Coordinates of C-alpha atoms in Angstrom, one line a residue:
M1 CA 115.3 71.9 107.8
K2 CA 119.1 72.9 107.7
S3 CA 118.8 76.8 106.6
K4 CA 119.8 80.3 108.0
V5 CA 116.8 81.4 108.7
A6 CA 113.3 80.5 109.1
L7 CA 111.3 79.5 105.7
L8 CA 107.9 81.4 107.0
S9 CA 109.4 84.5 108.7
S10 CA 108.9 86.7 105.8
F11 CA 104.8 85.6 105.9
V12 CA 104.5 85.6 109.9
E13 CA 105.6 89.1 110.8
P14 CA 104.2 91.6 112.2
G15 CA 101.3 93.4 110.8
V16 CA 100.5 90.2 107.8
E17 CA 96.5 90.6 107.7
R18 CA 94.3 87.9 107.6
P19 CA 93.4 85.7 105.8
H20 CA 97.0 86.6 103.4
I21 CA 97.4 85.2 100.2
I22 CA 100.5 83.3 99.4
V23 CA 100.5 83.3 95.4
V24 CA 103.0 80.9 94.0
M25 CA 104.1 81.8 90.6
G26 CA 106.2 80.1 88.3
K27 CA 107.0 78.2 84.9
G28 CA 105.2 75.7 84.4
G29 CA 106.7 72.4 85.4
V30 CA 109.2 74.1 87.4
G31 CA 107.6 72.6 90.7
K32 CA 105.0 75.0 91.8
T33 CA 102.6 72.4 93.4
T34 CA 105.5 70.7 95.7
V35 CA 106.1 74.4 97.1
S36 CA 102.4 75.5 98.1
I37 CA 102.1 72.2 99.6
R38 CA 104.8 72.7 101.4
L39 CA 104.6 76.5 102.2
A40 CA 100.6 75.3 103.5
Y41 CA 101.9 72.1 105.2
E42 CA 104.1 74.4 107.4
L43 CA 102.0 77.3 108.1
S44 CA 99.6 74.2 109.4
R45 CA 102.2 72.7 111.7
K46 CA 102.8 76.4 113.4
G47 CA 99.1 76.3 114.2
F48 CA 97.5 78.7 111.5
K49 CA 94.5 77.7 109.7
V50 CA 95.7 76.9 105.9
L51 CA 93.3 76.8 102.7
L52 CA 95.4 75.4 99.5
A53 CA 93.6 76.4 96.7
S54 CA 95.0 75.5 92.9
L55 CA 94.2 76.9 90.0
D56 CA 96.5 74.6 87.7
P57 CA 94.7 73.1 84.6
A58 CA 97.1 70.1 85.1
K59 CA 95.4 69.5 88.6
H60 CA 97.9 67.9 90.2
L61 CA 96.9 68.7 93.4
L62 CA 94.0 65.9 93.1
E63 CA 96.2 63.1 93.1
Y64 CA 98.9 64.5 95.8
L65 CA 96.2 65.0 98.4
E66 CA 94.1 62.5 97.0
L67 CA 91.1 65.5 96.9
P68 CA 87.6 63.2 96.2
K69 CA 87.1 65.2 93.1
P70 CA 87.1 68.9 92.3
L71 CA 85.5 72.3 93.9
V72 CA 85.3 69.8 97.1
E73 CA 87.6 71.5 100.2
K74 CA 89.2 68.9 102.1
E75 CA 91.0 68.5 105.3
V76 CA 94.4 67.2 104.7
A77 CA 96.0 67.4 108.0
P78 CA 95.4 69.1 111.3
N79 CA 94.8 72.4 110.1
L80 CA 95.5 72.0 106.3
F81 CA 92.6 72.4 104.0
A82 CA 93.1 71.6 100.5
V83 CA 90.9 72.2 97.1
Q84 CA 91.4 71.9 93.1
Y85 CA 89.5 74.7 91.3
E86 CA 88.1 73.5 87.9
V87 CA 88.0 76.4 85.3
D88 CA 85.2 75.0 83.2
R89 CA 82.3 74.8 85.9
Y90 CA 83.2 78.4 87.1
A91 CA 83.3 79.9 83.3
R92 CA 80.4 78.5 82.6
K93 CA 78.5 79.8 85.8
L94 CA 80.4 83.2 85.0
S95 CA 79.2 83.3 81.7
E96 CA 75.5 82.7 82.5
E97 CA 76.1 85.7 85.0
Y98 CA 77.6 88.2 82.2
M99 CA 74.2 87.0 79.7
V100 CA 72.2 88.3 81.9
L101 CA 73.9 91.4 82.2
L102 CA 74.7 91.9 78.9
R103 CA 70.6 91.2 77.9
R104 CA 69.2 94.1 80.7
L105 CA 72.1 96.6 79.7
I106 CA 71.7 96.0 75.5
P107 CA 67.4 94.2 75.2
A108 CA 69.1 94.0 71.9
L109 CA 70.9 90.8 72.6
T110 CA 67.6 89.4 73.4
A111 CA 67.5 88.7 69.3
L112 CA 70.4 86.2 70.1
S113 CA 70.0 83.1 71.3
A114 CA 71.1 82.2 74.6
D115 CA 74.1 79.8 73.0
D116 CA 74.9 82.5 71.1
V117 CA 76.1 84.8 74.0
L118 CA 77.2 82.6 76.0
K119 CA 79.5 81.1 73.2
A120 CA 80.8 84.8 72.4
I121 CA 81.4 85.8 76.2
R122 CA 83.3 82.2 76.7
D123 CA 85.7 83.2 73.5
S124 CA 86.0 86.5 74.5
P125 CA 89.9 87.2 74.9
G126 CA 91.2 87.0 78.9
F127 CA 88.5 85.4 79.7
E128 CA 89.6 82.8 81.1
E129 CA 91.7 85.3 83.4
E130 CA 88.5 86.9 84.1
V131 CA 87.8 83.3 85.6
F132 CA 90.7 83.4 87.9
L133 CA 90.8 86.6 89.1
R134 CA 87.0 85.7 90.3
I135 CA 88.4 82.7 92.2
L136 CA 91.3 85.1 93.8
S137 CA 88.6 87.7 94.5
E138 CA 86.7 85.1 96.9
L139 CA 89.4 83.7 98.5
Y140 CA 90.6 87.1 99.7
E141 CA 86.7 87.5 101.4
R142 CA 87.5 83.9 103.2
R143 CA 87.5 85.2 107.1
D144 CA 87.9 81.8 108.4
M145 CA 91.1 80.9 107.3
D146 CA 94.8 82.9 108.5
F147 CA 96.4 81.8 104.9
I148 CA 95.5 80.7 102.2
V149 CA 98.2 79.6 99.7
V150 CA 97.6 79.4 96.0
D151 CA 99.0 77.4 93.4
T152 CA 98.8 79.3 90.0
P153 CA 98.9 78.4 86.4
P154 CA 101.9 78.9 84.1
T155 CA 103.7 82.7 84.9
G156 CA 101.7 84.4 81.6
I157 CA 98.3 83.6 83.2
A158 CA 99.0 84.2 87.1
L159 CA 100.8 87.9 85.8
R160 CA 98.1 88.7 83.7
V161 CA 95.0 87.6 86.4
V162 CA 97.3 89.8 89.0
M163 CA 97.4 93.0 87.5
L164 CA 93.7 92.4 85.3
P165 CA 92.1 94.6 88.0
R166 CA 94.4 97.6 87.4
V167 CA 93.3 97.0 83.6
H168 CA 89.6 97.0 85.0
L169 CA 90.0 100.3 86.8
F170 CA 91.1 101.7 83.3
W171 CA 88.6 100.7 80.9
V172 CA 85.5 100.8 84.0
A173 CA 86.8 104.7 84.7
R174 CA 86.4 105.6 80.9
L175 CA 83.3 103.6 80.8
R176 CA 81.7 105.4 84.0
E177 CA 83.0 109.0 82.2
L178 CA 81.2 108.1 79.6
R179 CA 78.0 107.0 81.0
E180 CA 78.2 110.0 83.1
R181 CA 78.5 112.4 79.7
I182 CA 75.6 110.5 78.4
V183 CA 72.7 110.5 81.4
S184 CA 74.0 114.3 82.1
I185 CA 72.8 115.1 78.4
R186 CA 69.8 113.4 78.2
Y187 CA 68.8 114.8 82.2
A188 CA 70.0 117.9 80.2
I189 CA 67.5 117.9 77.3
A190 CA 64.8 116.3 79.0
N191 CA 65.1 119.4 81.2
A192 CA 64.7 121.8 78.3
L193 CA 61.7 120.1 77.5
G194 CA 60.3 120.6 80.8
R195 CA 59.9 116.5 81.4
R196 CA 60.8 115.3 84.6
E197 CA 63.5 112.8 84.1
E198 CA 64.8 110.1 86.4
I199 CA 68.0 110.6 87.0
H200 CA 68.7 106.9 89.1
D201 CA 70.6 104.5 86.2
P202 CA 71.7 101.0 86.4
V203 CA 74.4 100.6 84.0
L204 CA 75.8 103.7 85.6
D205 CA 75.2 101.9 89.2
K206 CA 76.9 98.7 88.0
L207 CA 79.8 100.6 86.6
Y208 CA 80.4 102.5 90.0
E209 CA 79.9 98.9 92.0
M210 CA 82.4 97.1 89.3
E211 CA 84.8 100.4 90.0
E212 CA 85.1 99.6 94.2
R213 CA 85.2 96.0 93.2
Y214 CA 88.4 96.7 91.1
K215 CA 89.8 98.9 93.6
A216 CA 89.7 97.3 96.6
L217 CA 91.1 94.2 94.6
W218 CA 93.9 95.9 93.3
D219 CA 94.5 96.9 96.7
S220 CA 94.3 93.4 98.1
V221 CA 96.6 91.9 95.1
R222 CA 99.8 94.9 95.6
R223 CA 99.4 95.3 99.6
P224 CA 102.4 93.1 101.0
E225 CA 101.0 93.2 104.3
R226 CA 97.6 91.5 102.2
T227 CA 99.3 89.4 99.5
S228 CA 102.8 87.5 98.7
F229 CA 104.6 86.5 95.6
V230 CA 106.6 83.2 95.7
I231 CA 108.7 82.5 92.4
V232 CA 109.8 79.1 92.0
A233 CA 112.2 78.1 89.4
T234 CA 114.7 75.6 88.6
P235 CA 118.4 76.1 88.2
E236 CA 118.1 77.0 84.5
P237 CA 118.7 79.4 82.7
L238 CA 115.1 80.4 81.1
P239 CA 113.1 79.8 84.2
I240 CA 115.7 81.8 86.2
Y241 CA 115.2 84.6 83.3
E242 CA 111.5 83.8 83.6
A243 CA 111.2 84.5 87.5
K244 CA 113.6 88.0 86.9
M245 CA 110.7 89.2 84.8
V246 CA 108.4 88.2 87.2
V247 CA 109.8 90.0 90.1
E248 CA 110.0 93.3 87.8
R249 CA 106.4 92.9 86.9
I250 CA 105.3 92.6 90.7
K251 CA 107.9 95.6 91.2
E252 CA 105.6 97.9 88.9
M253 CA 102.8 96.8 91.0
G254 CA 103.9 98.4 93.7
S255 CA 104.5 94.5 95.3
R256 CA 107.6 92.5 96.2
V257 CA 108.5 88.8 95.9
K258 CA 108.9 87.6 99.3
L259 CA 110.4 84.1 98.2
L260 CA 112.7 82.9 95.2
V261 CA 112.8 79.1 95.6
V262 CA 114.8 77.2 93.5
N263 CA 113.7 74.0 93.3
R264 CA 116.1 70.5 92.0
V265 CA 119.4 71.6 92.6
M266 CA 121.3 68.6 91.6
A267 CA 125.0 70.3 93.4
E268 CA 127.5 67.5 93.4
K269 CA 125.5 65.6 91.0
A270 CA 125.4 68.4 88.3
A271 CA 129.0 67.7 88.6
I272 CA 129.0 63.9 87.2
L273 CA 127.3 65.0 84.2
G274 CA 128.6 68.6 83.8
T275 CA 126.6 70.7 84.3
D276 CA 127.5 72.8 87.7
G277 CA 129.0 75.5 85.9
I278 CA 125.5 76.2 84.4
E279 CA 123.5 75.1 87.9
K280 CA 126.2 77.6 90.2
T281 CA 125.5 80.6 87.5
Q282 CA 121.6 80.1 87.3
I283 CA 121.6 80.0 91.4
A284 CA 124.7 83.3 91.4
E285 CA 121.7 84.9 89.5
A286 CA 119.4 84.2 91.4
K287 CA 120.9 85.7 94.2
K288 CA 121.6 88.7 92.3
I289 CA 117.0 88.5 91.9
C290 CA 116.8 88.4 95.0
C291 CA 118.4 91.9 95.5
M292 CA 116.1 94.0 92.8
T293 CA 113.2 93.6 95.9
R294 CA 113.2 96.0 99.0
P295 CA 113.9 94.4 101.3
P296 CA 115.4 91.5 100.0
A297 CA 113.4 88.3 99.2
L298 CA 114.7 85.3 100.9
L299 CA 116.1 82.4 98.8
A300 CA 115.5 78.8 99.3
L301 CA 116.8 76.2 97.4
I302 CA 115.2 72.5 97.2
S303 CA 118.5 69.3 96.7
H304 CA 116.7 66.9 93.6
V305 CA 115.5 64.2 95.0
E306 CA 115.4 60.9 93.7
K307 CA 111.7 60.1 93.6
P308 CA 109.8 63.2 92.7
P309 CA 107.1 64.1 95.5
S310 CA 103.4 62.9 94.8
R311 CA 102.2 62.8 98.1
L312 CA 102.2 65.2 101.4
E313 CA 103.8 62.9 103.7
D314 CA 107.1 62.9 100.3
V315 CA 106.6 67.1 100.3
A316 CA 106.4 66.8 104.8
E317 CA 110.1 64.6 104.2
L318 CA 112.0 67.3 102.2
D319 CA 113.5 69.5 105.4
K320 CA 116.7 67.6 105.3
A321 CA 116.8 69.0 101.3
I322 CA 115.6 72.4 101.9
T323 CA 118.5 75.2 102.2
V324 CA 116.7 78.6 103.1
M325 CA 119.3 82.4 103.6
K326 CA 119.0 85.5 103.1
P327 CA 121.0 86.8 100.1
E328 CA 124.2 89.2 100.9
C329 CA 122.8 92.5 98.6

């Protein structure tokens, strides 16, 4: 690989915890799957045990790595495993879990049919993001892997997923406070009436459990030792602008982007097409975006190739097309 610095230097530095999650984000169609495969492949070649997990609804990973079907994990190269998640199957399982929980907490719901309750849950705003969050939470528990590279859905959904634990923490804390008041009032009334009231409350127990789970997940998502963010864009105004917005949001989380990848750089061919001015401007903007983080993110440029990568072998042969640098800030 022609590069000024190693592509993997940010991910294998001292202090990185295992399993280390690498979240690959970007606008739809910019090449997130190709970059995800390349990162996972390089890590596996270094001797690390790596899982490439795709949450992308487009399911390109099935074709690229010849996976048999969704949710079946396969070793596609030495130390490299891959799995394509299917949202519908997880959504069904999660909605059934919530139905059981809601009916236990709100007995009046038994008057509704199971299909009605399931449909209400599935149609709730944010449910799809909750499904992705549940999958991400499970990946953090994978003790059999050194690295897990996550190929995400387009930026909007992916950002909502990584921010969701913080949102959940806010609402669960408010619900817990409300429930604690209800339980204390109930206990005070029972005590005043001379009745012995059991303090144990299953709803409060569940809220405590959820609060601890979301605290742990939020801590894992935002700590650079546990999670790395990689942004992929093409040298065009909209993808680069979106990359900048993502870097700002991740900074707000208290975390940072470690690598910005600009894919399909035309270079000399851009001059022939008359787009070299736009491309140079956007690459210069990408360097500025890298300098928004502390320490600065690495910048990787991937040259446009005549045949778009569609197999592991194609991605493995991208060495000469990749240049990695640390921008001067």
